[in-house]
XYZ file of C-alpha atoms in Angstrom:
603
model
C 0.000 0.000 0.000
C 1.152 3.492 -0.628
C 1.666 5.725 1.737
C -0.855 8.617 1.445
C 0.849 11.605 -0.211
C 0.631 15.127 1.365
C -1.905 17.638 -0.340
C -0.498 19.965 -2.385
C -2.207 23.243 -2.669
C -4.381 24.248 -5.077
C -3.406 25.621 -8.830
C -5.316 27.776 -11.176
C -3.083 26.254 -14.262
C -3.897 24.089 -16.862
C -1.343 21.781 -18.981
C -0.460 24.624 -22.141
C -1.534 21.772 -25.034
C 0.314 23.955 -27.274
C 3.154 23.062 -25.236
C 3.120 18.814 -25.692
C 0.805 18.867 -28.972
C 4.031 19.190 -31.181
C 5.817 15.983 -29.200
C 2.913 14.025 -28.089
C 0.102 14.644 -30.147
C 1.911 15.820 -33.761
C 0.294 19.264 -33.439
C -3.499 18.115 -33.214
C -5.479 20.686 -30.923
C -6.340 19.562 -27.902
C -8.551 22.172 -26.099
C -11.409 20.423 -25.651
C -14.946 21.334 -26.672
C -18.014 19.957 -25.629
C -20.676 19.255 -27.869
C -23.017 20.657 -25.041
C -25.763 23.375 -25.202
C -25.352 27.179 -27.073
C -27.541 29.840 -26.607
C -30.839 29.226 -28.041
C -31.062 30.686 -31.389
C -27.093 30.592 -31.898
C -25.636 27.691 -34.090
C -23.613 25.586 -31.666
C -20.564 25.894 -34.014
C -20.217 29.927 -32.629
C -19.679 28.696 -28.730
C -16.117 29.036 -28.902
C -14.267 26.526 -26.509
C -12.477 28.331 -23.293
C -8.991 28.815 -23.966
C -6.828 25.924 -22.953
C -4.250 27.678 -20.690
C -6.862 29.560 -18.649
C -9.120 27.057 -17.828
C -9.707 24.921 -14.174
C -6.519 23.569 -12.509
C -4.821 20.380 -13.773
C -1.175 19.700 -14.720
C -1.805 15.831 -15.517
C -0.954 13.217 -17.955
C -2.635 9.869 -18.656
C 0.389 6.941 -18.890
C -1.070 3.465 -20.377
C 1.992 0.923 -19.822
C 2.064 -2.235 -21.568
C 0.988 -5.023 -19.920
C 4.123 -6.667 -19.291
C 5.168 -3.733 -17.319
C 5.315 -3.675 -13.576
C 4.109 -0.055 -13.314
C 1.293 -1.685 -15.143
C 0.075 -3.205 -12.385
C 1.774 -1.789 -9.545
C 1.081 1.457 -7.900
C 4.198 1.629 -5.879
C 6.171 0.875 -9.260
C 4.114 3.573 -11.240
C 5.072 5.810 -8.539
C 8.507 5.297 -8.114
C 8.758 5.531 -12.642
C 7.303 8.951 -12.414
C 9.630 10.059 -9.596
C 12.162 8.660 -11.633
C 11.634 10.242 -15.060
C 10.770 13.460 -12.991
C 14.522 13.337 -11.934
C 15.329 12.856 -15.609
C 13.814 15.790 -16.713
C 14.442 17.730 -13.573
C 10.820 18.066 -12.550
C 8.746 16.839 -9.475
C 6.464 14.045 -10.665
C 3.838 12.819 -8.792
C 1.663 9.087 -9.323
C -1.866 10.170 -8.292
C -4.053 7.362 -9.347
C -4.361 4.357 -11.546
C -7.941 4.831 -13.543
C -10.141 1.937 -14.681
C -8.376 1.316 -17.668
C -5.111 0.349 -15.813
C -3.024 3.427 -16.747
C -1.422 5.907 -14.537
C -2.681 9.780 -13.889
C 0.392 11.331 -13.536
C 0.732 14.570 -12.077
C 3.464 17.211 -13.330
C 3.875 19.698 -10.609
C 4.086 23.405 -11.042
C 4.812 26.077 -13.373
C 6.253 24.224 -16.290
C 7.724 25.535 -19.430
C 6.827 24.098 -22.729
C 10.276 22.755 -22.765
C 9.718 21.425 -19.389
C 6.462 19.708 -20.258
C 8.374 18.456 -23.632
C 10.978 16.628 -21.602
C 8.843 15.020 -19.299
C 6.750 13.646 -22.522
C 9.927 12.671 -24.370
C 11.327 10.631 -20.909
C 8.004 8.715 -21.173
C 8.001 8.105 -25.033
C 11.970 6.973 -24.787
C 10.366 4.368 -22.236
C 9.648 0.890 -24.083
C 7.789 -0.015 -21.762
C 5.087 3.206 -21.774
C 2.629 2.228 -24.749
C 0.971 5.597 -24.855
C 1.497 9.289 -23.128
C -1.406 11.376 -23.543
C -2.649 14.162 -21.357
C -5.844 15.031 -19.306
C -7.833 16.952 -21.666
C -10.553 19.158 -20.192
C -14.013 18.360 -21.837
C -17.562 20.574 -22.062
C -20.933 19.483 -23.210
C -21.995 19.009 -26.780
C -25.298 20.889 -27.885
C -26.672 24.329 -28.503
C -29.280 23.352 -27.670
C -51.036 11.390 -22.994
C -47.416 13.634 -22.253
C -48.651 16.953 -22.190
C -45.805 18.158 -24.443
C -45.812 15.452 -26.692
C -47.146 17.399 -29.970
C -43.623 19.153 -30.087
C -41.392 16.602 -30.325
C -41.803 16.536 -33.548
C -38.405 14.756 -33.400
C -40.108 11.846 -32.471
C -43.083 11.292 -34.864
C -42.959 13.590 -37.945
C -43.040 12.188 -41.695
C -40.332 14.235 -42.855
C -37.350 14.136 -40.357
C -38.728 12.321 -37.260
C -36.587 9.192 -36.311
C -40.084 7.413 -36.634
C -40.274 6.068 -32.884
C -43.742 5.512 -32.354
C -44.227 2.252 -34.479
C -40.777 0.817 -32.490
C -43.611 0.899 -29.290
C -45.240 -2.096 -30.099
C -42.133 -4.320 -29.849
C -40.335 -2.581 -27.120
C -39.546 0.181 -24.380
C -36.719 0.015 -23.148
C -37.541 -2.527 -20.579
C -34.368 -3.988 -18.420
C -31.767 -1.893 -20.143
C -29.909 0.344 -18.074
C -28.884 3.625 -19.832
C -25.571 5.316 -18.475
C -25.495 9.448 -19.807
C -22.165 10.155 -18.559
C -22.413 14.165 -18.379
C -23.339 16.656 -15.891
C -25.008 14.757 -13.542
C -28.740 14.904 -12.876
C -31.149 17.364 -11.445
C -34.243 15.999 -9.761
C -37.038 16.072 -11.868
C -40.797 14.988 -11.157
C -41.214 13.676 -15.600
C -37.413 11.590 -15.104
C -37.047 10.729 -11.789
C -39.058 7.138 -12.245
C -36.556 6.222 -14.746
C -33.423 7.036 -12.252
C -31.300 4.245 -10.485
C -27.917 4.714 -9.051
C -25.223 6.526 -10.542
C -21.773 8.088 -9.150
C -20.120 11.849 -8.817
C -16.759 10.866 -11.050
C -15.478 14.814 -10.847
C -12.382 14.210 -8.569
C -11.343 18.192 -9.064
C -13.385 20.141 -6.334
C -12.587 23.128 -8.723
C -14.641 21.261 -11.337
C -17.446 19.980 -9.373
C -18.151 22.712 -7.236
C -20.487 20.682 -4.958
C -17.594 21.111 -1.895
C -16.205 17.606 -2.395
C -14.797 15.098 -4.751
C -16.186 11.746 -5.880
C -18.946 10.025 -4.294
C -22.066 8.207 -4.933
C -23.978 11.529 -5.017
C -24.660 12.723 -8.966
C -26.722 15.331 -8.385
C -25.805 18.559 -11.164
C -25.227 21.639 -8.720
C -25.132 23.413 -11.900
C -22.170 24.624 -14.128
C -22.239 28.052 -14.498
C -19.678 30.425 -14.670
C -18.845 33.960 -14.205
C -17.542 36.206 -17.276
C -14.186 34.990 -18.554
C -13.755 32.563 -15.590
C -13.291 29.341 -17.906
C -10.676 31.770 -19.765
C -10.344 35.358 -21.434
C -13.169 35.917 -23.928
C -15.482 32.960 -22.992
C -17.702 35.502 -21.687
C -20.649 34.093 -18.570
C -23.530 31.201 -18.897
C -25.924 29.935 -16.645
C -26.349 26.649 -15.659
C -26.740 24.274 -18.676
C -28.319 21.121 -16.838
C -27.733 19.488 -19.791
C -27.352 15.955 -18.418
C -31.037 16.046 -17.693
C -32.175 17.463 -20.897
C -30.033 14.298 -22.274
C -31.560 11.887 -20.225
C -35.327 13.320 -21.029
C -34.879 12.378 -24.522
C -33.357 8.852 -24.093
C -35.744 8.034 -21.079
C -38.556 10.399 -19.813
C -41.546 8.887 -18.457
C -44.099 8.483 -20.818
C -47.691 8.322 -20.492
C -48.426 9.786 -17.169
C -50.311 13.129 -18.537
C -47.208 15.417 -18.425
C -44.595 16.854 -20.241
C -42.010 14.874 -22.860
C -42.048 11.208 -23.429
C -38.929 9.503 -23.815
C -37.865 7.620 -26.245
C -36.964 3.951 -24.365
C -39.579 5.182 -22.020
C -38.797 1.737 -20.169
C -35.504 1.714 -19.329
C -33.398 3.010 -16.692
C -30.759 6.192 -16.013
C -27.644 6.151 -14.236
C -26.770 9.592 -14.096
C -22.570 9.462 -14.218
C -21.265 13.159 -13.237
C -18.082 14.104 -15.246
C -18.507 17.691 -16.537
C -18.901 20.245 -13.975
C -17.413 24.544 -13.720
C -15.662 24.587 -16.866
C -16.219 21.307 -18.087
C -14.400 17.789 -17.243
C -11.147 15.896 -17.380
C -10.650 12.620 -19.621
C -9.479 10.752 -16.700
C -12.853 11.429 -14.968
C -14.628 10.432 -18.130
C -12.528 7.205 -18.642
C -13.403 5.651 -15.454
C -16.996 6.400 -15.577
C -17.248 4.740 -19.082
C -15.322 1.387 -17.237
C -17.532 2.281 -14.321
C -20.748 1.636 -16.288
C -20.116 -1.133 -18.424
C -18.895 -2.947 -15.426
C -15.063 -2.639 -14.838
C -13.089 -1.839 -11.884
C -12.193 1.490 -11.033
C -9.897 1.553 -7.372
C -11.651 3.433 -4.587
C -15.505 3.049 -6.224
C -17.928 1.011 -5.016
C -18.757 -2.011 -7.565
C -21.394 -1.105 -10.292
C -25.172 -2.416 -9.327
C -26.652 -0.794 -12.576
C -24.398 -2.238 -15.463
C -25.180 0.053 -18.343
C -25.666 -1.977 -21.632
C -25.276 1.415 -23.286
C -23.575 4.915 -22.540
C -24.111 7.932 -24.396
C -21.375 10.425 -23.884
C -23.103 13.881 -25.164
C -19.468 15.776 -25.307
C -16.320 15.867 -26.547
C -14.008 18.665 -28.240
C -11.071 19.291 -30.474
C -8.227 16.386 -30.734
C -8.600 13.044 -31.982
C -9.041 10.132 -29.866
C -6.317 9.171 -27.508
C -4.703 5.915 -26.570
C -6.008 6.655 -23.545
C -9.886 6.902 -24.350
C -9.948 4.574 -26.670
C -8.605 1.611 -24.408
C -11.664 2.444 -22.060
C -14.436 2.332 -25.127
C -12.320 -0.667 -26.480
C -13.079 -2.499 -22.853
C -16.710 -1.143 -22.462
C -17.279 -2.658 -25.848
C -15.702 -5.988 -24.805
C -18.075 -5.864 -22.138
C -20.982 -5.734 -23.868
C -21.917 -2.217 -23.947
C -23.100 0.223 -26.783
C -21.165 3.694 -26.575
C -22.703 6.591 -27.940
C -21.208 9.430 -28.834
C -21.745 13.265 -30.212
C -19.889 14.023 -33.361
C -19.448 17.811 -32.188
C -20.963 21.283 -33.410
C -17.954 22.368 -35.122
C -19.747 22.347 -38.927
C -15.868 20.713 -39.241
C -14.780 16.984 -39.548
C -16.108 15.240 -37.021
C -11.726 13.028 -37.487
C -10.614 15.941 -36.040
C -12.741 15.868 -32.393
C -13.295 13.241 -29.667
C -14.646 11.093 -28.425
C -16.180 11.525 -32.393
C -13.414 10.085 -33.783
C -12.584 6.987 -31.525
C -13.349 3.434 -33.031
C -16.443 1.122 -31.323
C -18.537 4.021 -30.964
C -21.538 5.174 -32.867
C -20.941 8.429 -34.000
C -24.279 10.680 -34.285
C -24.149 13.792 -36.841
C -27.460 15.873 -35.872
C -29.933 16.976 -39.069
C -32.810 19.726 -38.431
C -36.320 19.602 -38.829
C -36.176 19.379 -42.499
C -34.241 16.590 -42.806
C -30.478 18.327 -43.530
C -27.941 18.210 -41.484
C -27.714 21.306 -38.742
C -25.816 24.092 -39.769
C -23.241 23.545 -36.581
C -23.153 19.859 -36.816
C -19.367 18.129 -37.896
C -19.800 15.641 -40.425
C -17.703 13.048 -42.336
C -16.564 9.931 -42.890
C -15.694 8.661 -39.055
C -19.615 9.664 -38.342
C -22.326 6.506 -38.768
C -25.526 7.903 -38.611
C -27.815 11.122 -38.717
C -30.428 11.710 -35.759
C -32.549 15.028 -35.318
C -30.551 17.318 -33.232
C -32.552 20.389 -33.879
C -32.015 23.807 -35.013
C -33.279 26.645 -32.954
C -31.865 29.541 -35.323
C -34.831 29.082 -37.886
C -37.123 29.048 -34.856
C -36.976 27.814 -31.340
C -39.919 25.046 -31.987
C -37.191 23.675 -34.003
C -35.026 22.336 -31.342
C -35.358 19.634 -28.909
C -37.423 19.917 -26.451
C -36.890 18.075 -23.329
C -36.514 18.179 -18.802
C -34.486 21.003 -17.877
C -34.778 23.158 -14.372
C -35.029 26.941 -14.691
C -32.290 27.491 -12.246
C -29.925 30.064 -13.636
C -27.094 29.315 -10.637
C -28.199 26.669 -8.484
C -31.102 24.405 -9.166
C -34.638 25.788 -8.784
C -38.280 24.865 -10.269
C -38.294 22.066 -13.409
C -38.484 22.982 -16.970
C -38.894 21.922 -20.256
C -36.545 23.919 -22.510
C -35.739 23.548 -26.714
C -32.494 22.837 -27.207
C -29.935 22.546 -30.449
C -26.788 20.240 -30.979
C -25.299 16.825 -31.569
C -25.626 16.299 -27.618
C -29.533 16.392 -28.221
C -28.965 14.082 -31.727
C -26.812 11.492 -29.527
C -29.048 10.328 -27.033
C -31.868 9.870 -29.867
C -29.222 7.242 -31.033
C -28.949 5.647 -27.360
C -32.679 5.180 -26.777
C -32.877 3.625 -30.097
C -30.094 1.403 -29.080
C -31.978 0.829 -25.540
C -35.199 -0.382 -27.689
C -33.026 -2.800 -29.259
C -31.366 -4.537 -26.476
C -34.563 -5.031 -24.889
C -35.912 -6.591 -27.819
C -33.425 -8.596 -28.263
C -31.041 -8.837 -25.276
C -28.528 -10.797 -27.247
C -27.666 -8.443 -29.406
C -23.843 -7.355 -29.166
C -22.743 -3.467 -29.890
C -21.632 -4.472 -33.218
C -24.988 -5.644 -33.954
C -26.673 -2.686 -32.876
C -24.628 -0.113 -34.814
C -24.647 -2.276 -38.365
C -28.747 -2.886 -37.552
C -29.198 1.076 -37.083
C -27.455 1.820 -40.050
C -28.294 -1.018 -42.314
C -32.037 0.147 -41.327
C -31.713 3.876 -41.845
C -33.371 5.930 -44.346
C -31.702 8.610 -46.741
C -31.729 11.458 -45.330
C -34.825 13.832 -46.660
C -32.342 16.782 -47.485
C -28.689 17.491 -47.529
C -25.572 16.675 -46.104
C -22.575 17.909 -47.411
C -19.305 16.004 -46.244
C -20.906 13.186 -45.265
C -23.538 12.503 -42.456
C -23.183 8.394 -42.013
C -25.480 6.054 -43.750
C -28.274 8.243 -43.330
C -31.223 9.347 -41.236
C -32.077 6.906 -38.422
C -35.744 5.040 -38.700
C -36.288 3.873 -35.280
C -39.581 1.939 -36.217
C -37.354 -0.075 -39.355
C -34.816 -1.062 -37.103
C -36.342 -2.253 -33.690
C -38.596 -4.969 -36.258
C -35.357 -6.045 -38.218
C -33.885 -7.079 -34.897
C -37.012 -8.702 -33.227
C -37.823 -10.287 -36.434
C -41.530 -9.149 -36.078
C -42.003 -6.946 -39.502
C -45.010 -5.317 -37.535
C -46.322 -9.036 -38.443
C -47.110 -10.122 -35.084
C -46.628 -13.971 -37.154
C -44.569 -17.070 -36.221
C -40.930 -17.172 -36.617
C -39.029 -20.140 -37.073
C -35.024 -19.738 -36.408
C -31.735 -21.562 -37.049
C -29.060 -21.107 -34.715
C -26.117 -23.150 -36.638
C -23.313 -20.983 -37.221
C -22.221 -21.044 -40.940
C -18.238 -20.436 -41.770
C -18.242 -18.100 -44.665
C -15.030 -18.974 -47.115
C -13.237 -15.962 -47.922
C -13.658 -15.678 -52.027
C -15.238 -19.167 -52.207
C -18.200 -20.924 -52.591
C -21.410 -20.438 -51.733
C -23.098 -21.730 -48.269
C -26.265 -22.656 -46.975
C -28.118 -22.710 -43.721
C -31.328 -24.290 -43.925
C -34.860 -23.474 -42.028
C -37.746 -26.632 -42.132
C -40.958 -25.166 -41.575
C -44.038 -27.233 -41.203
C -47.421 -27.229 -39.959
C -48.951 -24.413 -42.386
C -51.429 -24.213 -44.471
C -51.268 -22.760 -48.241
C -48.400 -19.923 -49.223
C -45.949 -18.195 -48.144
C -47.236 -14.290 -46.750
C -46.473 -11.630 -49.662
C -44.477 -9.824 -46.671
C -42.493 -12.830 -45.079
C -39.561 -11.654 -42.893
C -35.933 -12.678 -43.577
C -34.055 -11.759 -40.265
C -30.442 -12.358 -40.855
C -27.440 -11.755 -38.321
C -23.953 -12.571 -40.302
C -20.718 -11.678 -39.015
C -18.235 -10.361 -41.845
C -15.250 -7.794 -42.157
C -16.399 -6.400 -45.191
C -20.060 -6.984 -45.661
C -19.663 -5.675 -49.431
C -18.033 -8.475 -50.530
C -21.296 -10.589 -49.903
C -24.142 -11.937 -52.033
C -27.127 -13.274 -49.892
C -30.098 -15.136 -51.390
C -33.643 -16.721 -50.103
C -34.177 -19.679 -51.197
C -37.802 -21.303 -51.553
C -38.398 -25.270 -51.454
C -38.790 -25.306 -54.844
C -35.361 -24.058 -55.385
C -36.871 -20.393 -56.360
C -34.358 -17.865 -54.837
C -34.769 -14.587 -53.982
C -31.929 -12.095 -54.022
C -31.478 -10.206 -50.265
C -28.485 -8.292 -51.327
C -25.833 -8.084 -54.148
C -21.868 -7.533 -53.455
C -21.091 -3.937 -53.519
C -17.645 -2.430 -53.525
C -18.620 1.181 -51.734
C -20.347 -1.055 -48.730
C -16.980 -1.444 -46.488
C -18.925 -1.663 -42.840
C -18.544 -4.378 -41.101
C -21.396 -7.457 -40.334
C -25.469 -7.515 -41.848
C -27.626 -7.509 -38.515
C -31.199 -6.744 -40.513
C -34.827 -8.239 -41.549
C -35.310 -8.223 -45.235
C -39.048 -8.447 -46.279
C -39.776 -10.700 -49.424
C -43.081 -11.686 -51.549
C -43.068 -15.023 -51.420
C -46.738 -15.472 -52.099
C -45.881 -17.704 -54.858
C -44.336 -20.452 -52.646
C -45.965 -23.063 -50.580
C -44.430 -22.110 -47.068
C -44.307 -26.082 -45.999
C -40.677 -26.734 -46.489
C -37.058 -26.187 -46.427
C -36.122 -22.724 -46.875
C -31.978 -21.933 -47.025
C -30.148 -18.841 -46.427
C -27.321 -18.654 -49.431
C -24.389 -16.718 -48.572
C -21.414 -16.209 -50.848
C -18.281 -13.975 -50.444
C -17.117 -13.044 -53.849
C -14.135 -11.066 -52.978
C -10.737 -11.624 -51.322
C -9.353 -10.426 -47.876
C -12.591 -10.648 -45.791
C -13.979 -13.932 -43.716
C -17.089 -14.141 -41.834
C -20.428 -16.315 -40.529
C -23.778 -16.769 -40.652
C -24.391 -16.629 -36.839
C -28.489 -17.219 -36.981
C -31.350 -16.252 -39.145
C -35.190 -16.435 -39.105
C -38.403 -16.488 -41.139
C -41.340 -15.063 -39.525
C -44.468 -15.787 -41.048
């Protein structure tokens, strides 16, 4: 055991980024934004990110070791390496904490130069046994931003740009998935609280959290407000944002009780996760929440009772996605656990921002109420799918309306408020993904992102620079992976697992369905789940008794996502449904190798 270190005094100095972007992170910005709420009325891309060297105190980095390391796994060795390179470079190093992932929070004393900071980076990188050096980036929220209220979310229902949730009802709610917003916290409210369970106050800075202490098993938002120019020169003042709760409103309100919003897994459960507080939050904060909720280990936290099965993470900023980050999605993911994210309200490539550009996450661009994507929103090629995300500038009925409080400081009286931004499109994306794990609790994150964007819809008007594969259809996907088709019929399933030869033959997995009378319905429902690292390189058929096939989907050389988790609907009137029905796969191209994990017919 360590012995307890003596409590240094409080800073007011941030890590300069400028000062370790050049050696650490070859000159990406790091100052980081979140995607969280703008002024109503102002596109989210004009709330300009506080300066970086005038923010809340932290002098930090994040060291992952590799796992043959000792410092991996020892404290006492971790410290004694970063007293050690400290001597190198001539600086006082301090070990503070090991985070869930398993790296070290390092922290880097006082008043550094850039050429201070430099060395200590470069003593690190020099290390073989270091596998990554990044540092503790401060992050903000992402959005400008029978229920009473229900008429004007048109985000919900409308034909031209609503993510179509209503018809996903019938199949599922939400029930038994636990939904972890990992954000500002949550402010009691009388149309959310229901839907609450457990959560945990991750802010270890008591500059941050402003709630007079550090972590604990208390997320209750405070608020985040801040005085003119105190998150940096030229950031100006804002009120409170409570934008955790606005998230969670959209993802989970409780619907049907005669009042205000309704979510959209109305069903399921919120852990509230506090990470972003006064100025926004720290990535080592963020990193062991996300290992918190999907069920890892984080030292000095109580063990998880609410497992999340997905996390929507409705900020971000400049930078791309560190070693750091990424090894806490990669082990959420492992886990079982969807992570959503914002892409940012830059109107700039969402590559260029985090957690946007990490890999295993769903990336949500946001698109306005006519269908195009929202003037702030970033865009491009790391971002999977479109969800509405409003647009208050062409008219404050046009945002997102969800719970709020009307507290500009401290909380007061609840709210419902509009709000704008990729932080409102992201959690549209995480109920949707709720709805699908409780209708089919098997389904793995991979699953759930290729189903939501094998099932989306083109987007009604424009997206220039690319907003994923389209406009999500919340009512198309839930029935592709509960194999209902809105049929309500019988469904007959094959479980065998299928190898798929790379560049080789074709296979078959065969159904025998018996006991019916007459033909085949003119709407019969092909549910297929295949596993494949290139799903482009596949041809997949139906194929009736008599040998009739029917084609489900041709090879195509632009289609480079990975896996086909979707329900095809065929007219098979023609056949006699007694019989054996096959699944024919073939991969026609080299490189790629896959399965056929299950499929279904439901009649």
């Amino acid at each position: 055991m360590l012995t307890p270190r003596v409590s240094r005094a409080p800073r007011r100095k941030l890590i300069s980024v400028a000062a370790i972007s050049a050696t650490l992170l070859s000159g990406t910005a790091t100052a980081v934004v979140l995607a969280g709420p703008a002024a109503a009325g102002t596109p989210a891309a004009e709330a300009v990110a506080p300066a970086a060297s005038s923010l809340v105190p932290a002098e930090r980095l994040i060291v992952g070791y590799k796992s043959t390391a000792a410092e991996a796994k020892s404290n006492s060795a971790a410290s004694a390496d970063a007293e050690a390179k400290g001597r190198e470079a001539g600086e006082d190093l301090d070990f503070q904490r090991r985070l869930g992932t398993g790296a070290a929070l390092v922290d880097l004393g006082e008043k550094l130069s850039k050429a201070e900071v430099a060395d200590v980076v470069a003593e690190y990188q020099q290390d073989p046994q270091v596998a990554y050096v990044v540092p503790d980036r401060l992050n903000k929220p992402l959005a400008d931003p029978n229920d009473t209220e229900y008429s004007k979310q048109w985000d919900l229902f409308e034909a031209t740009a609503g993510m179509r949730v209503p018809g996903a009802w019938s199949t599922a709610t939400g029930s038994g998935v636990t939904v972890a917003v990992i954000d500002t916290g949550y402010v009691t409210h009388s149309d959310l609280a229901a839907n609450i369970v457990a959560g945990y106050d991750f802010i270890s800075d008591t500059a941050v959290s402003v709630d007079g202490n550090g972590r604990d098993s208390n997320p209750a938002d405070p608020g985040d407000w801040y005085a003119t120019d105190e998150c940096g020169t030229g950031t100006g003042s804002s009120d409170s944002s409570w934008h955790g709760t606005h998230v969670a409103g959209t993802i989970a309100a409780v619907t049907n009780n005669s009042k205000g919003v309704a979510g959209i897994a109305y069903n399921a459960k919120i852990s509230p996760l506090r990470v972003l507080g006064k100025c926004g939050g720290y990535d080592s904060d963020i990193i062991d929440a996300i290992t918190w909720a999907s069920g890892g280990t984080v030292s000095g936290v109580p063990a998880n009772s609410n497992v999340a099965k997905v996390i929507n993470m409705s900020l971000g900023g400049s930078g791309s996605c560190t070693s750091a980050t990424q090894s806490a999605i990669n082990a959420a993911v492992g886990r079982g656990t969807t992570v959503v994210v914002a892409a940012g309200n830059s109107n700039a490539n969402a590559a260029n921002y985090s957690p946007a550009s990490c890999n295993n996450v769903i990336s949500v661009a946001a698109t306005n109420r006519s269908g195009s994507k929202a003037s702030y929103s970033n865009y491009g090629s790391v971002v999977d799918i479109a969800a509405p995300g409003g647009q208050t500038s062409t008219g404050t009925a046009n945002g997102i309306l969800s719970t709020l409080n009307s507290g500009a400081q401290g909380p007061s009286t609840e709210s419902y408020e509009y709000y704008q931004g990729t932080s409102m499109a992201a959690p549209h994306i995480a109920g949707l993904a709720a709805l699908m794990k409780s209708a089919s609790s098997s389904l793995t994150p991979a699953q759930i992102e290729s189903a939501i964007k094998t099932s989306a819809r083109a987007l009604p008007g424009t997206c220039s620079g690319g907003c994923g594969a389209g406009l999500a259809d919340a009512t198309k996907t839930v029935q592709a992976v509960s194999g209902s088709g809105g049929s309500g019929g019988t469904t007959y399933t094959s479980t065998t697992a299928v190898s798929i030869p790379d560049a080789g033959s074709a296979v078959e997995s065969p159904i025998t369905v018996s006991g019916r009378t007459g033909n085949a319905p003119s709407a019969l429902q092909v549910g297929v789940d295949i596993t494949h690292t290139y799903r482009g390189d596949l041809v997949i058929d139906l194929v009736a008794p008599d040998g009739s096939t029917y084609r489900l989907k041709s090879s195509s050389s632009s289609d480079s996502a990975d896996n086909v988790a979707t329900t095809y609907t065929v007219n098979a009137s023609s056949e006699t449904a007694n019989g054996t029905w096959k699944l024919r796969v073939q991969d026609v191209a080299a490189q790629d190798t896959g399965r056929i994990n299950s499929w279904k017919l439901t009649f």
